[in-house]
């Protein structure tokens, strides 16, 4: 035992809880020592030489001396392959049935004794020793997976495996879920094990709460996404390539995936960045659509403490005429930290408080932790115990961990009956007046000073009828908890879209909601990590996310808080939050100058709410994230691939946050086309780099020439803000009007803009042709 970790445990959790955490850690180690198979000799295996091939729709099966490979290409160009009988299902990532195979794609002999499958959008070639190449229709190699290797225990049990892949020398790597270093992932090893980083994290800390084996790879040859559908503990090693100088040889980029067990199966989606994420959403599920109020400014703090303090904070916003849509209650509103309870002394009339705040335009959101106080007489525990809902060890005993309420049991969300039971418990939260939910501590966490703060790896799970242990279930625990909550809310309030976001999750979690940064450290590095997380999660298929504005664990300076606030105002989830002892996060607590600058950022967020509503709808329809890297529309631009300090918000806006202390000007790299500084109206031509003013009052935001952006106008009515197109060019935009927070269908409206006789003309394009819009139009950036 590391004495420093014990001291830290005592300091963080208190002496009694610290000793309980030590005991829980020892108990976990003893459980695994008894419940996991002992290590022993292993036998290495590779596929060996090719044998026969058996065609099937979309591809077929290629048999080798010591393994077999099944390949299937879908009609949309998505590729699946699995070794040794691995099939697309069962999978926690895949939504519904896998895509249908392309009947026109056939398995046919290739050169040198290999085989290939040729389709309209992609070609897959298999070498005679088991390497798999993904090529463009023109034959350019996007990815080459070398023959895999397995290490099989001689005495039986799950086999470890490793898959090494090569990418073009100029390739850049993104994705892998939520990573604090990035969004471009540098050379290094990244762990695939959802982890609470012990209270705070900054750039370079790894792993974090959401890890996914999802690689988003961008090169001159094209863009592709590769997903190894395996939830076991693993590691991904990345090494960028290098192009040869003169007549020298290129050194390819390398991806090496190593998993401690589970199937070796892979999905690959190719195309433009937009097409790739559209295919990814079709495979893993479309993103949940947040209610429109969840796109407004939100405020949270661990330690509001009482109804009186909640009212004080809300009054502070409203009396200062600062918009506020949501207020979050953390675990301190629970009775003894017990889930689905209320401390009646500090919150004597929570339903009345919620109703009063809603009349003032503010919704309440409740934290929900999975750990249930394991004590007879606790209603949630008694109900779960009667159902057999809690995770057990290999001897059939309930697994206990130490969390905020004390000794806790953990629902097994991989059991459909448990998900249904847990989803029904949200009725109590709805009765208290809560409108939404954030799931916390669901990696899951059990306090321990011994490393992984989670359940024993030998703990048993249902895994939807297949059975297995925590080695497979750990990474999908938060995902299945989100599924339980989302489906329960759908049953309880079928007329409303649920609002739910989760600290932990896995591939496909976007089906049930979004996420946030978790406990990002207070400081300028934490601010930079916040942007990396949002961009990386978007490229992993999770479009709705945002940071704890101001950082979680410390007291930001006025300048740092303001710059974080200004960034947050342009991200999907705009929420301030802080730890119990980290001070307040209300804008007026940082002085009159910060308050006025924050007021400007809040006003701009409110003005652009129709644009955020449109982006949310488009994310659901297409899988495209709200926040996109600068190379989104031009992945062939190598300079944009390396730009990590700015982003696109939809197609129309480019946001360049200030990420370092004392900065009042900053360089901004522009994609191709004309861009207008939204503050000054100055036009700039891309591609190239410009130097823009960034006073404390604002951050640089540019609009694409020709863009049509829906905004709130006078009287909160919808209007179109149009940025003048350049001479000889056209522009446009898509708009989805807010139809409420239910399931009403929404219509996508398409608008075009052009210069005609020196005037900007805006028209709505319909099936019947173009016609004049019925919405007010305000032209900016040129003479209208």
CSV table of N, CA and C in Angstrom, one decimal, residues 563-635:
chain,number,residue,atom,x,y,z
A,563,UNK,N,-12.5,34.1,-19.5
A,563,UNK,CA,-12.1,33.4,-20.7
A,563,UNK,C,-12.8,32.0,-20.8
A,564,UNK,N,-13.0,31.3,-19.7
A,564,UNK,CA,-13.6,30.0,-19.7
A,564,UNK,C,-15.1,30.3,-20.0
A,565,UNK,N,-15.7,31.3,-19.4
A,565,UNK,CA,-17.1,31.6,-19.6
A,565,UNK,C,-17.4,31.9,-21.0
A,566,UNK,N,-16.5,32.7,-21.6
A,566,UNK,CA,-16.6,33.1,-23.0
A,566,UNK,C,-16.5,31.8,-23.9
A,567,UNK,N,-15.6,30.9,-23.6
A,567,UNK,CA,-15.6,29.7,-24.4
A,567,UNK,C,-16.9,28.9,-24.2
A,568,UNK,N,-17.3,28.7,-23.0
A,568,UNK,CA,-18.5,27.9,-22.7
A,568,UNK,C,-19.7,28.4,-23.4
A,569,UNK,N,-19.8,29.7,-23.6
A,569,UNK,CA,-21.0,30.3,-24.3
A,569,UNK,C,-21.1,29.8,-25.7
A,570,UNK,N,-20.1,29.3,-26.3
A,570,UNK,CA,-20.1,28.8,-27.7
A,570,UNK,C,-20.1,27.3,-27.8
A,571,UNK,N,-20.2,26.6,-26.6
A,571,UNK,CA,-20.2,25.1,-26.6
A,571,UNK,C,-21.7,24.6,-26.4
A,572,UNK,N,-21.9,23.4,-26.8
A,572,UNK,CA,-23.3,22.8,-26.7
A,572,UNK,C,-23.9,22.9,-25.2
A,573,UNK,N,-23.1,22.3,-24.3
A,573,UNK,CA,-23.5,22.4,-22.9
A,573,UNK,C,-22.8,23.5,-22.2
A,574,UNK,N,-23.5,24.5,-21.8
A,574,UNK,CA,-22.9,25.7,-21.2
A,574,UNK,C,-23.3,25.8,-19.8
A,575,UNK,N,-22.3,25.3,-18.9
A,575,UNK,CA,-22.7,25.1,-17.5
A,575,UNK,C,-21.5,25.5,-16.6
A,576,UNK,N,-21.7,26.3,-15.7
A,576,UNK,CA,-20.7,26.6,-14.6
A,576,UNK,C,-20.9,25.5,-13.5
A,577,UNK,N,-19.8,25.2,-12.9
A,577,UNK,CA,-19.8,24.2,-11.8
A,577,UNK,C,-18.5,24.2,-11.0
A,578,UNK,N,-18.6,23.8,-9.8
A,578,UNK,CA,-17.4,23.8,-8.9
A,578,UNK,C,-17.5,22.9,-7.8
A,579,UNK,N,-16.4,22.5,-7.2
A,579,UNK,CA,-16.4,21.6,-6.1
A,579,UNK,C,-16.9,22.3,-4.8
A,580,UNK,N,-17.0,21.5,-3.8
A,580,UNK,CA,-17.6,22.0,-2.5
A,580,UNK,C,-16.8,23.2,-1.9
A,581,UNK,N,-15.5,23.1,-2.0
A,581,UNK,CA,-14.6,24.1,-1.4
A,581,UNK,C,-13.9,25.0,-2.4
A,582,UNK,N,-14.4,25.1,-3.7
A,582,UNK,CA,-13.8,25.8,-4.7
A,582,UNK,C,-14.3,27.2,-5.0
A,583,UNK,N,-15.2,27.7,-4.1
A,583,UNK,CA,-15.7,29.0,-4.3
A,583,UNK,C,-16.9,29.1,-5.2
A,584,UNK,N,-17.4,30.3,-5.3
A,584,UNK,CA,-18.6,30.5,-6.1
A,584,UNK,C,-18.3,30.6,-7.6
A,585,UNK,N,-19.3,30.4,-8.5
A,585,UNK,CA,-19.1,30.6,-9.9
A,585,UNK,C,-20.1,31.6,-10.5
A,586,UNK,N,-20.8,32.3,-9.7
A,586,UNK,CA,-21.7,33.3,-10.3
A,586,UNK,C,-20.9,34.5,-10.9
A,587,UNK,N,-21.3,35.0,-12.0
A,587,UNK,CA,-20.4,36.0,-12.7
A,587,UNK,C,-20.2,37.2,-11.9
A,588,UNK,N,-21.1,37.6,-11.0
A,588,UNK,CA,-20.9,38.9,-10.3
A,588,UNK,C,-19.9,38.7,-9.1
A,589,UNK,N,-19.5,37.5,-8.8
A,589,UNK,CA,-18.5,37.2,-7.8
A,589,UNK,C,-17.1,37.6,-8.2
A,590,UNK,N,-16.9,37.9,-9.5
A,590,UNK,CA,-15.6,38.2,-10.0
A,590,UNK,C,-15.4,39.7,-10.3
A,591,UNK,N,-16.3,40.5,-9.9
A,591,UNK,CA,-16.1,42.0,-10.1
A,591,UNK,C,-17.0,42.5,-11.2
A,592,UNK,N,-17.1,43.8,-11.2
A,592,UNK,CA,-18.1,44.5,-12.1
A,592,UNK,C,-17.6,44.3,-13.6
A,593,UNK,N,-16.3,44.3,-13.9
A,593,UNK,CA,-15.9,44.2,-15.3
A,593,UNK,C,-16.2,42.8,-15.8
A,594,UNK,N,-15.9,41.8,-15.0
A,594,UNK,CA,-16.2,40.4,-15.5
A,594,UNK,C,-17.7,40.3,-15.6
A,595,UNK,N,-18.5,40.8,-14.7
A,595,UNK,CA,-19.9,40.7,-14.8
A,595,UNK,C,-20.4,41.3,-16.2
A,596,UNK,N,-20.0,42.5,-16.5
A,596,UNK,CA,-20.4,43.1,-17.8
A,596,UNK,C,-20.0,42.3,-19.0
A,597,UNK,N,-18.8,41.8,-19.0
A,597,UNK,CA,-18.3,41.0,-20.1
A,597,UNK,C,-19.1,39.7,-20.2
A,598,UNK,N,-19.3,39.1,-19.0
A,598,UNK,CA,-20.1,37.8,-19.0
A,598,UNK,C,-21.5,38.1,-19.5
A,599,UNK,N,-22.1,39.3,-19.2
A,599,UNK,CA,-23.4,39.6,-19.7
A,599,UNK,C,-23.4,39.6,-21.2
A,600,UNK,N,-22.4,40.1,-21.8
A,600,UNK,CA,-22.3,40.2,-23.3
A,600,UNK,C,-22.3,38.7,-23.9
A,601,UNK,N,-21.5,37.9,-23.2
A,601,UNK,CA,-21.5,36.5,-23.7
A,601,UNK,C,-22.8,35.8,-23.5
A,602,UNK,N,-23.5,36.0,-22.4
A,602,UNK,CA,-24.8,35.4,-22.2
A,602,UNK,C,-25.8,35.9,-23.2
A,603,UNK,N,-25.8,37.2,-23.5
A,603,UNK,CA,-26.7,37.8,-24.4
A,603,UNK,C,-26.5,37.2,-25.8
A,604,UNK,N,-25.2,37.0,-26.2
A,604,UNK,CA,-25.0,36.4,-27.5
A,604,UNK,C,-25.4,35.0,-27.6
A,605,UNK,N,-25.3,34.2,-26.5
A,605,UNK,CA,-25.8,32.8,-26.5
A,605,UNK,C,-27.3,32.8,-26.6
A,606,UNK,N,-28.0,33.7,-26.0
A,606,UNK,CA,-29.4,33.8,-26.1
A,606,UNK,C,-29.8,34.2,-27.5
A,607,UNK,N,-29.1,35.1,-28.1
A,607,UNK,CA,-29.4,35.6,-29.4
A,607,UNK,C,-29.3,34.4,-30.4
A,608,UNK,N,-28.3,33.6,-30.2
A,608,UNK,CA,-28.0,32.5,-31.1
A,608,UNK,C,-28.7,31.2,-30.8
A,609,UNK,N,-29.7,31.2,-29.8
A,609,UNK,CA,-30.3,30.0,-29.4
A,609,UNK,C,-31.0,29.3,-30.6
A,610,UNK,N,-31.7,30.0,-31.6
A,610,UNK,CA,-32.2,29.3,-32.7
A,610,UNK,C,-31.2,28.6,-33.6
A,611,UNK,N,-30.0,29.1,-33.6
A,611,UNK,CA,-28.9,28.4,-34.3
A,611,UNK,C,-28.5,27.1,-33.6
A,612,UNK,N,-28.4,27.2,-32.2
A,612,UNK,CA,-28.1,26.0,-31.5
A,612,UNK,C,-29.3,24.9,-31.6
A,613,UNK,N,-30.5,25.4,-31.7
A,613,UNK,CA,-31.6,24.5,-31.9
A,613,UNK,C,-31.4,23.8,-33.2
A,614,UNK,N,-31.1,24.5,-34.2
A,614,UNK,CA,-30.8,24.0,-35.6
A,614,UNK,C,-29.7,23.0,-35.5
A,615,UNK,N,-28.6,23.3,-34.9
A,615,UNK,CA,-27.5,22.4,-34.8
A,615,UNK,C,-27.8,21.1,-34.1
A,616,UNK,N,-28.7,21.2,-33.1
A,616,UNK,CA,-29.1,20.0,-32.3
A,616,UNK,C,-29.9,19.1,-33.2
A,617,UNK,N,-30.8,19.7,-34.0
A,617,UNK,CA,-31.7,18.9,-34.9
A,617,UNK,C,-30.8,18.3,-36.0
A,618,UNK,N,-29.8,19.0,-36.5
A,618,UNK,CA,-29.0,18.5,-37.6
A,618,UNK,C,-28.1,17.4,-37.1
A,619,UNK,N,-27.6,17.5,-35.8
A,619,UNK,CA,-26.8,16.4,-35.2
A,619,UNK,C,-27.6,15.1,-35.1
A,620,UNK,N,-28.9,15.2,-34.8
A,620,UNK,CA,-29.7,14.0,-34.7
A,620,UNK,C,-30.0,13.4,-36.1
A,621,UNK,N,-30.1,14.3,-37.1
A,621,UNK,CA,-30.4,13.8,-38.5
A,621,UNK,C,-29.1,13.3,-39.2
A,622,UNK,N,-28.0,13.9,-38.9
A,622,UNK,CA,-26.8,13.6,-39.7
A,622,UNK,C,-25.6,13.0,-38.9
A,623,UNK,N,-25.6,13.2,-37.5
A,623,UNK,CA,-24.5,12.8,-36.7
A,623,UNK,C,-23.4,13.8,-36.6
A,624,UNK,N,-23.6,14.9,-37.3
A,624,UNK,CA,-22.5,16.0,-37.3
A,624,UNK,C,-22.5,16.7,-36.0
A,625,UNK,N,-21.4,16.9,-35.4
A,625,UNK,CA,-21.3,17.6,-34.1
A,625,UNK,C,-21.6,19.1,-34.2
A,626,UNK,N,-22.1,19.7,-33.2
A,626,UNK,CA,-22.2,21.2,-33.2
A,626,UNK,C,-20.8,21.8,-33.4
A,627,UNK,N,-19.9,21.3,-32.6
A,627,UNK,CA,-18.5,21.9,-32.5
A,627,UNK,C,-17.6,21.0,-33.4
A,628,UNK,N,-16.9,21.6,-34.4
A,628,UNK,CA,-16.2,20.8,-35.4
A,628,UNK,C,-14.8,21.4,-35.5
A,629,UNK,N,-13.8,20.5,-35.8
A,629,UNK,CA,-12.5,21.0,-36.0
A,629,UNK,C,-12.4,21.9,-37.3
A,630,UNK,N,-11.4,22.7,-37.4
A,630,UNK,CA,-11.4,23.6,-38.5
A,630,UNK,C,-11.2,22.9,-39.9
A,631,UNK,N,-10.7,21.7,-39.8
A,631,UNK,CA,-10.5,20.9,-41.1
A,631,UNK,C,-11.8,20.2,-41.5
A,632,UNK,N,-12.9,20.4,-40.8
A,632,UNK,CA,-14.1,19.6,-41.1
A,632,UNK,C,-14.5,19.7,-42.6
A,633,UNK,N,-14.5,20.8,-43.2
A,633,UNK,CA,-14.9,20.9,-44.6
A,633,UNK,C,-13.7,20.8,-45.6
A,634,UNK,N,-12.5,20.8,-45.0
A,634,UNK,CA,-11.3,20.7,-45.9
A,634,UNK,C,-10.2,19.8,-45.2
A,635,UNK,N,-10.5,18.5,-45.1
A,635,UNK,CA,-9.5,17.6,-44.4
A,635,UNK,C,-8.2,17.5,-45.2
